[in-house]
Short mmCIF file of C-alpha atoms and ligand atoms in Angstrom, two decimals:
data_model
loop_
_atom_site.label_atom_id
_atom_site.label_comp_id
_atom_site.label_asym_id
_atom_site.label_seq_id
_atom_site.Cartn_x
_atom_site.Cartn_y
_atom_site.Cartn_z
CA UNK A 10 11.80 -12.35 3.76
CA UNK A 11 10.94 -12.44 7.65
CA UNK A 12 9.18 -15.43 8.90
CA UNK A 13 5.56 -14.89 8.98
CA UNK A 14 4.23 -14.11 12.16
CA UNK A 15 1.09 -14.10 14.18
CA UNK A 16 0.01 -17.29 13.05
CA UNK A 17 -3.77 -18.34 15.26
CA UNK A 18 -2.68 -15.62 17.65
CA UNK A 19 -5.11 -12.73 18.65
CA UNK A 20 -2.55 -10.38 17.46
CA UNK A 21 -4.44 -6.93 19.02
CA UNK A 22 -4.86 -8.73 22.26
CA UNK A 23 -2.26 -7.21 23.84
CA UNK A 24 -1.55 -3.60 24.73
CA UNK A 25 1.84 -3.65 23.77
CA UNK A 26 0.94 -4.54 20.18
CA UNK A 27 2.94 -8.01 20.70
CA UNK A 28 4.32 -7.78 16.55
CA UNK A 29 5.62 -11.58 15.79
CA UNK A 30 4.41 -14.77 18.01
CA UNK A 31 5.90 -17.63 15.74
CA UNK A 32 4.36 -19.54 14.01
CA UNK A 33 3.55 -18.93 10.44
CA UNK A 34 1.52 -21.80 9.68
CA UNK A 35 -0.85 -19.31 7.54
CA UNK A 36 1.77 -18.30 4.67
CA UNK A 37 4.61 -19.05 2.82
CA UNK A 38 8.04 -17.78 2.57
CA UNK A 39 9.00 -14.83 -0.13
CA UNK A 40 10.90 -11.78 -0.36
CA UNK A 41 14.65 -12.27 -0.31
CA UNK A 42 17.01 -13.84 2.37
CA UNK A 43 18.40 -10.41 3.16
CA UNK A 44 15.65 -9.32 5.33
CA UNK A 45 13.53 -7.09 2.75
CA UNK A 46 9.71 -7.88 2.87
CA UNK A 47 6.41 -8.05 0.58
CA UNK A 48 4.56 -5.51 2.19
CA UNK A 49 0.64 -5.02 0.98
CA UNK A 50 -0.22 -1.12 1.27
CA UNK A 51 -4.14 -0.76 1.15
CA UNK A 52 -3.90 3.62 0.77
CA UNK A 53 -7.49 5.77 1.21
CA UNK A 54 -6.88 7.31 -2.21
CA UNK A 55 -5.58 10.78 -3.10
CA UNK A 56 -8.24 12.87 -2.01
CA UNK A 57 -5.72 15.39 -0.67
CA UNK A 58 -2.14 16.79 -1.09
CA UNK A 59 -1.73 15.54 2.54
CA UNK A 60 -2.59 12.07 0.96
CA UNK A 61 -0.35 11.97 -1.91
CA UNK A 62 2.46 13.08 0.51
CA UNK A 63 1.77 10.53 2.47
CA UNK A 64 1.54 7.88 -0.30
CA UNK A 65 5.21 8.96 -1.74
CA UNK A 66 6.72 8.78 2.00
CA UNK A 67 5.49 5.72 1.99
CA UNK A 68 6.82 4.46 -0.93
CA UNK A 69 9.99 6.25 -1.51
CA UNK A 70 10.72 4.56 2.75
CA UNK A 71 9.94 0.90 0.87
CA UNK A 72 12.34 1.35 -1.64
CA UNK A 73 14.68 3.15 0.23
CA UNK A 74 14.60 0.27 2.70
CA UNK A 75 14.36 -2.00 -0.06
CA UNK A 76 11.45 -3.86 0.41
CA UNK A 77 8.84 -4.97 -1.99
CA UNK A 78 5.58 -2.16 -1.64
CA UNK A 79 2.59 -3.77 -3.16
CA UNK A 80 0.49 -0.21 -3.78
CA UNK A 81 -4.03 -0.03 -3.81
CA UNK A 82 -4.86 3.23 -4.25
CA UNK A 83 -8.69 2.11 -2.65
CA UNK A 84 -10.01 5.57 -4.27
CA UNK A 85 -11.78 6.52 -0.82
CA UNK A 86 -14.07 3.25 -1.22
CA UNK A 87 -14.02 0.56 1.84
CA UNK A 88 -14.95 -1.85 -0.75
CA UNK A 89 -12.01 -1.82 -2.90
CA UNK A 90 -9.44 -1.61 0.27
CA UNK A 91 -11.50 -4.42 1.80
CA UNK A 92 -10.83 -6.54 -2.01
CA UNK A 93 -6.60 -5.04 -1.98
CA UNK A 94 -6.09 -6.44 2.00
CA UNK A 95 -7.99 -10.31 0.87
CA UNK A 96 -5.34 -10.05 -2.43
CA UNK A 97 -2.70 -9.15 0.10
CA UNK A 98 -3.82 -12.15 2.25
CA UNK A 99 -4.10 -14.49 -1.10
CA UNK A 100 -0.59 -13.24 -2.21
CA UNK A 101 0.63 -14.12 1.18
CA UNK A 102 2.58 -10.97 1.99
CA UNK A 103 4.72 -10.76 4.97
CA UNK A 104 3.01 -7.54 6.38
CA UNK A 105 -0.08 -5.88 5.64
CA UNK A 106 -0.40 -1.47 6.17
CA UNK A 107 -4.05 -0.76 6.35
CA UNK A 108 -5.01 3.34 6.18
CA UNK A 109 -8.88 2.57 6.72
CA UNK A 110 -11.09 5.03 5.06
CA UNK A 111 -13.70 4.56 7.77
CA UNK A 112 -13.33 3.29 11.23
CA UNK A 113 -16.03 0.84 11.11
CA UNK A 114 -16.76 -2.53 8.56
CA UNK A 115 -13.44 -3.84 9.41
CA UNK A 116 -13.21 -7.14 11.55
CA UNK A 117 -13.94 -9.60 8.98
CA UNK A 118 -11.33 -9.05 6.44
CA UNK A 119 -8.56 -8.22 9.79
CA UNK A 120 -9.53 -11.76 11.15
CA UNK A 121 -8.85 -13.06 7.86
CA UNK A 122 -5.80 -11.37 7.96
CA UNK A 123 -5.11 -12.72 11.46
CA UNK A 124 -6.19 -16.52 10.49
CA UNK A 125 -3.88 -16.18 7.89
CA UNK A 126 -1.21 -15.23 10.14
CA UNK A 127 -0.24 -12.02 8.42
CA UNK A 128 0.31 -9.12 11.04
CA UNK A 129 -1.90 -5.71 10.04
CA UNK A 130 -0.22 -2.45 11.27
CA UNK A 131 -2.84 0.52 10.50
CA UNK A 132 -0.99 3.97 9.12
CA UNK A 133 -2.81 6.84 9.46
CA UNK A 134 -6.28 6.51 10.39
CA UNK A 135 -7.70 3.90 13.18
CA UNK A 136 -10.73 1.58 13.16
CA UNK A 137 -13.07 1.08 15.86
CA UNK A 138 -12.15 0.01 19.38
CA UNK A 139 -13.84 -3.27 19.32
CA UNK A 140 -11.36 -4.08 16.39
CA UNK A 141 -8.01 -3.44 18.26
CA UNK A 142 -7.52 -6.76 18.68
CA UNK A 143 -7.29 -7.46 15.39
CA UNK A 144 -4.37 -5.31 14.19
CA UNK A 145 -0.77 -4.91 15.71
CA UNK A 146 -0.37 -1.11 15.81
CA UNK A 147 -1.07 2.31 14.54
CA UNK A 148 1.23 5.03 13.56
CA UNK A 149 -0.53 7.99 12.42
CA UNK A 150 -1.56 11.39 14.24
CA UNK A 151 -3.62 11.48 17.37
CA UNK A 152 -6.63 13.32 15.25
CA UNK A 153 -8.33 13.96 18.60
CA UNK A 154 -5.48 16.01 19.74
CA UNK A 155 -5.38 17.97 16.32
CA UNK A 156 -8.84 18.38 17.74
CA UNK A 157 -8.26 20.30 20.63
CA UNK A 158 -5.73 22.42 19.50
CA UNK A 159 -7.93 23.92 16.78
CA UNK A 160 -10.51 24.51 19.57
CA UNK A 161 -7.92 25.87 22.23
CA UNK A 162 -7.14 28.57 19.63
CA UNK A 163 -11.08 29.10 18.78
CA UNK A 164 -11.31 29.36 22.89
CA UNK A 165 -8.80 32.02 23.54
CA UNK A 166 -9.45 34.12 19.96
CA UNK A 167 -13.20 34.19 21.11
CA UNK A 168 -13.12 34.48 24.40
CA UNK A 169 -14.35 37.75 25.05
CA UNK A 170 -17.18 36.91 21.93
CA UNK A 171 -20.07 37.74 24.15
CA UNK A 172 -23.03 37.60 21.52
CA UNK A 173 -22.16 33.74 21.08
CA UNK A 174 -19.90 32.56 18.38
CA UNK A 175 -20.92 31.73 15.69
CA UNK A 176 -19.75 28.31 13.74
CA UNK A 177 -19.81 26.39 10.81
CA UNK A 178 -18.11 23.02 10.39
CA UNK A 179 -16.41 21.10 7.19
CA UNK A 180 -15.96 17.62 8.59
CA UNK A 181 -13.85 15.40 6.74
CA UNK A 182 -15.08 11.67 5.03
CA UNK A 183 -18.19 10.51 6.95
CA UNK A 184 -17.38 8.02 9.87
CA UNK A 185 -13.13 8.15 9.12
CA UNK A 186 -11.30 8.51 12.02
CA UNK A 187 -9.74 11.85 11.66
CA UNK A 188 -13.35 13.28 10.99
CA UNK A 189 -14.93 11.84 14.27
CA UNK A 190 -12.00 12.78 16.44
CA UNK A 191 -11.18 16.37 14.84
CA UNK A 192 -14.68 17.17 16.07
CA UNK A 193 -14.95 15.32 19.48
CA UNK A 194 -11.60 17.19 20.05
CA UNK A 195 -12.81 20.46 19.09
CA UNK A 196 -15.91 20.47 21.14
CA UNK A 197 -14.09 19.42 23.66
CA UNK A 198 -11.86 22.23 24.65
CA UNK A 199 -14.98 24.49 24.07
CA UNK A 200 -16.99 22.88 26.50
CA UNK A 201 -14.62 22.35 28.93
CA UNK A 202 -13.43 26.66 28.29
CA UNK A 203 -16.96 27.30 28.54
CA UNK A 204 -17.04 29.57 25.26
CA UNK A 205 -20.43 30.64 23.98
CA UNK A 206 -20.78 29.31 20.86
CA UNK A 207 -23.60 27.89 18.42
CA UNK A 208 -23.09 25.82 15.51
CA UNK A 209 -24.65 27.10 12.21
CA UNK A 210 -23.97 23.68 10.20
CA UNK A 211 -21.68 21.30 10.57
CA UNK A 212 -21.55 18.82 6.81
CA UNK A 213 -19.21 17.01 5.26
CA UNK A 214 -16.89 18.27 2.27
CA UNK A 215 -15.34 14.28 2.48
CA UNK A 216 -11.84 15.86 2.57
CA UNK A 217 -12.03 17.13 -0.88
CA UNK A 218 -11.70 20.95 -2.32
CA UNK A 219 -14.96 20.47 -4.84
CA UNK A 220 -17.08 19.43 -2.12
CA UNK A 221 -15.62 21.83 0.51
CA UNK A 222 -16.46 24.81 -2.25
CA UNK A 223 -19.70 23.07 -3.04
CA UNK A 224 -20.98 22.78 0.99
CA UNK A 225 -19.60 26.29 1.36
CA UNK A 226 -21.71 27.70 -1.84
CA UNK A 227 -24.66 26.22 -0.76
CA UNK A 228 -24.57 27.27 2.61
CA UNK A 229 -24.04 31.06 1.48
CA UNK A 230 -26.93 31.18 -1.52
CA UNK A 231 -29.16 30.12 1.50
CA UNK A 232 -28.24 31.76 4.82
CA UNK A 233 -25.49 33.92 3.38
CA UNK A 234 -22.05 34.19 5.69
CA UNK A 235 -23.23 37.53 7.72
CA UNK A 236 -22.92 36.92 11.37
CA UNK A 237 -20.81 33.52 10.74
CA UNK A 238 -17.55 34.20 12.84
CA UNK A 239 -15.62 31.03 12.39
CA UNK A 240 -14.97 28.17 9.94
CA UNK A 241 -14.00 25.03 11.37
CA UNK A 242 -12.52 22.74 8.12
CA UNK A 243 -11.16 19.81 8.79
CA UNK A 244 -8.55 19.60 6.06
CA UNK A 245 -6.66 21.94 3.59
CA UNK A 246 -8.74 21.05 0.75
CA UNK A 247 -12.10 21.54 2.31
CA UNK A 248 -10.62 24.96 3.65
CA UNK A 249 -9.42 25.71 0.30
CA UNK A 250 -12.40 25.36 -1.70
CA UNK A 251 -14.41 27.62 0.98
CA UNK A 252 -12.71 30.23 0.70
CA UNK A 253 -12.90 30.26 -3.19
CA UNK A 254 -16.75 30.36 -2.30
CA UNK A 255 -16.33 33.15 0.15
CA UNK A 256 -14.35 35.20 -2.40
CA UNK A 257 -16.80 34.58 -5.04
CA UNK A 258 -19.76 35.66 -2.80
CA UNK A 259 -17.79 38.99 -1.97
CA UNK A 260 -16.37 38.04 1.51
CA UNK A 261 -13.12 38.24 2.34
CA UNK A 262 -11.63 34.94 3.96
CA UNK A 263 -9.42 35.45 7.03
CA UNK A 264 -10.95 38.66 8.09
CA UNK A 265 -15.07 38.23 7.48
CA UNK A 266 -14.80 35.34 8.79
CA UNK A 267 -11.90 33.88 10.41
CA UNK A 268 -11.00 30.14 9.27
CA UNK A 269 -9.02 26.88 10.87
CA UNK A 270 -7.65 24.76 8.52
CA UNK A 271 -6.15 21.07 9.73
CA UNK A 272 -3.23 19.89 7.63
CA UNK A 273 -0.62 22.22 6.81
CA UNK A 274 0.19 21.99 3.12
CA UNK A 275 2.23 24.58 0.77
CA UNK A 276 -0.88 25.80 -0.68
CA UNK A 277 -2.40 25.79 2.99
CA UNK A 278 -0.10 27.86 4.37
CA UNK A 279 0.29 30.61 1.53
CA UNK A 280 -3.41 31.26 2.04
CA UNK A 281 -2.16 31.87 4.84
CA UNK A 282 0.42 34.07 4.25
CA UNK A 283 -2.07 35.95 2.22
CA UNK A 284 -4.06 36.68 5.06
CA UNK A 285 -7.31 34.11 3.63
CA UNK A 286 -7.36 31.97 6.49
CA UNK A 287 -6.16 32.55 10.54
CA UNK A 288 -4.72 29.06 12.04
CA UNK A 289 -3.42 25.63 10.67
CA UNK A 290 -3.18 22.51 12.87
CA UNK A 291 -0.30 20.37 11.79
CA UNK A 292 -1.02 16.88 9.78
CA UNK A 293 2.27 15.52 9.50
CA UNK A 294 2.25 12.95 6.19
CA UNK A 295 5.84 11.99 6.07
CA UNK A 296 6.46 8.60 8.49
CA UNK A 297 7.41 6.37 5.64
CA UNK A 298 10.83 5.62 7.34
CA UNK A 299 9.23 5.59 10.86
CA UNK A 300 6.36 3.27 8.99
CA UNK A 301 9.21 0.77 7.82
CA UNK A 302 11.10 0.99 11.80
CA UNK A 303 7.42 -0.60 12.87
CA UNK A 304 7.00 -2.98 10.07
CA UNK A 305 10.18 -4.59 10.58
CA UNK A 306 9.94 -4.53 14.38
CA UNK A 307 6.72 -6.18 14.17
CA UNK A 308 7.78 -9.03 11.04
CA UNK A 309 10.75 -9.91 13.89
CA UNK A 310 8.65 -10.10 17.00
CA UNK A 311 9.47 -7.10 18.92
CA UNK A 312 6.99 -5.15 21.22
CA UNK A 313 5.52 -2.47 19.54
CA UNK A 314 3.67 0.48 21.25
CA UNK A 315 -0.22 -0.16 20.15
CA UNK A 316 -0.34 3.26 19.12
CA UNK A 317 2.87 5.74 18.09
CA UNK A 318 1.67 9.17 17.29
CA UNK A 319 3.47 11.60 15.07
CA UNK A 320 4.98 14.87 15.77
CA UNK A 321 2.57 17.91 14.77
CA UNK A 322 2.87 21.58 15.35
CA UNK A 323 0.36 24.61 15.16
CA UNK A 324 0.63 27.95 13.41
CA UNK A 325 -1.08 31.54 13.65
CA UNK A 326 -0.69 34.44 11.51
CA UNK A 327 2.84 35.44 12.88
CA UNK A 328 4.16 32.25 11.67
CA UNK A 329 3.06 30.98 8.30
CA UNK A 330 5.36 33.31 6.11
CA UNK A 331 8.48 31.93 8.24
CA UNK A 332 7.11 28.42 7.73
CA UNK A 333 6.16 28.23 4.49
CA UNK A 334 9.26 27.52 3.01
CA UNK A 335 9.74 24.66 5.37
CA UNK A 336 6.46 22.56 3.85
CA UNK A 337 7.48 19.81 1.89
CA UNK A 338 4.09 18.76 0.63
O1 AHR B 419 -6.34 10.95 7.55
C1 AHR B 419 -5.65 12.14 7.39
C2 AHR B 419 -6.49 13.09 6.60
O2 AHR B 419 -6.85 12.51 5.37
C3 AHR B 419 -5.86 14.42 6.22
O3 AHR B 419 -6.08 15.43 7.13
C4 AHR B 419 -6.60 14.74 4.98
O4 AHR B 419 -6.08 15.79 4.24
C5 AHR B 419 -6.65 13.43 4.33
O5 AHR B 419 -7.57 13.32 3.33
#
């Protein structure tokens, strides 16, 4: 096991995520002698396919690597990933991966972390800004980015909308990182291209296909989908379940209404392929073995970046039958 690091040292304080500063007053020694860590995973939940990919990259990287992966499921509730990172702390782990379900609610429990001399690296999704100096680094996508590409393609597919275009909006969990940013992203580019456009609704289906179905099914038995050109959902799942509420009301997904989906899973994509939905943004889930580079730079005390993203694509129609077979989640 690596020395523990970090010790009474505002660990975020730097830009360059400084990963190990001596020390190690705050824990004790464990893990073997031949550099393999106790690492304390605190994951969202499995809310998505996207998450459970993630989850296995993560864990087949530990073993792979072999290190010790101490797994929390936190079942998309701060509260119980708050209680897995202070076991973590009490269990005196070497390194502690954070994916925060929200990005707020976090500096206590990270300056316990930091007292205790334990580095956090966040995977995934980001807290606030006023907590960066409380964690190391973050490797996850740049969600804002994801952002803009969705609304680049809504830009240039409705450019010559005149009437307006016409929106509606499935934003992922409430106050998560990847929700905020897809939309500031989004709106972004559409401002800045100047595109006409109104939004209808804009709710959250919290990243899941039951409540993506169930925002979509109440929004049609009220205002019903004519005149609605585009659906904005921020993940597969919520994506997913709309269009099983489109079909039901006697819409056709894809070509009634044309739909962005962020993400990129097998099922994703063959809706794709079966003409149900018109453009995928990229999530990539599988930096397990990039995740384990970081955590064992930062254990020794190397510079870290503060933030690594990961590599994401985008896909339209002409694509997903060529990709599909190339999805590994
Ligand atoms: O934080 C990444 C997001 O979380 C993925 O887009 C989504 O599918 C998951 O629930």
């Amino acid at each position: 096991m690596f020395k523990k690091a970090l010790a009474g040292i505002g660990a975020g304080a730097l830009l360059l995520g400084m990963a190990a500063c001596g020390g190690g007053d705050g824990g004790s020694e464990g893990g073997g002698d031949d550099g393999s860590l106790v690492i304390g995973f605190a994951q969202v939940g499995a809310e998505s396919a996207w998450r459970t990919a993630n989850s296995t990259s993560i864990q087949e990287a530990a073993k792979a690597a072999g290190h010790d992966l101490k797994f929390v499921d936190g079942q998309q509730d701060q509260e119980k990933q708050i209680a897995a990172v202070r076991d973590f702390i009490n269990q005196q782990v070497d390194v502690i991966v954070l994916a925060p379900v929200v990005e707020t609610g976090w500096t206590d429990v990270l300056q316990e972390a930091e007292d205790a001399g334990i580095p956090v690296v966040l995977a995934d999704r980001g807290v606030e800004a006023a907590d960066e100096a409380l964690y190391v680094t973050r490797l996850g996508s740049d969600f804002a980015e994801e952002g803009r590409k969705a609304g680049t393609w809504a830009a240039e597919t409705f450019a010559a909308d005149a009437d307006g275009t016409r929106i509606l909006e499935l934003q992922g969990t409430t106050g998560s990182a990847p929700a905020n940013d897809r939309k500031a992203g989004f709106f972004e580019v559409l401002d800045a291209e100047g595109l006409n456009y109104e939004i209808v609704d804009s709710q959250s289906g919290n990243f899941t296909a039951e409540e993506g179905k169930a925002v979509m099914e109440t929004f049609i038995t009220t205002h019903g989908l004519d005149g609605i050109d585009l659906l904005y959902a921020h993940n597969d799942e919520m994506g997913l379940g709309a269009i099983q509420a489109i079909e039901e009301a006697g819409k056709v997904p894809g070509t009634d209404i044309q739909i962005i989906i962020v993400d990129g899973s097998t099922a994703g994509f063959q809706a794709g392929v079966d003409g149900k939905l018109n453009y995928i943004v990229e999530c990539n889930p599988a930096f397990g073995p990039q995740l384990m580079d970081v955590l064992e730079s930062v254990v020794a005390g190397d510079e870290v970046e503060k933030f690594t993203p990961v590599e994401e694509g985008v896909f339209d129609a002409t694509q997903f039958e060529a990709e599909l077979p190339n999805r590994q989640f």
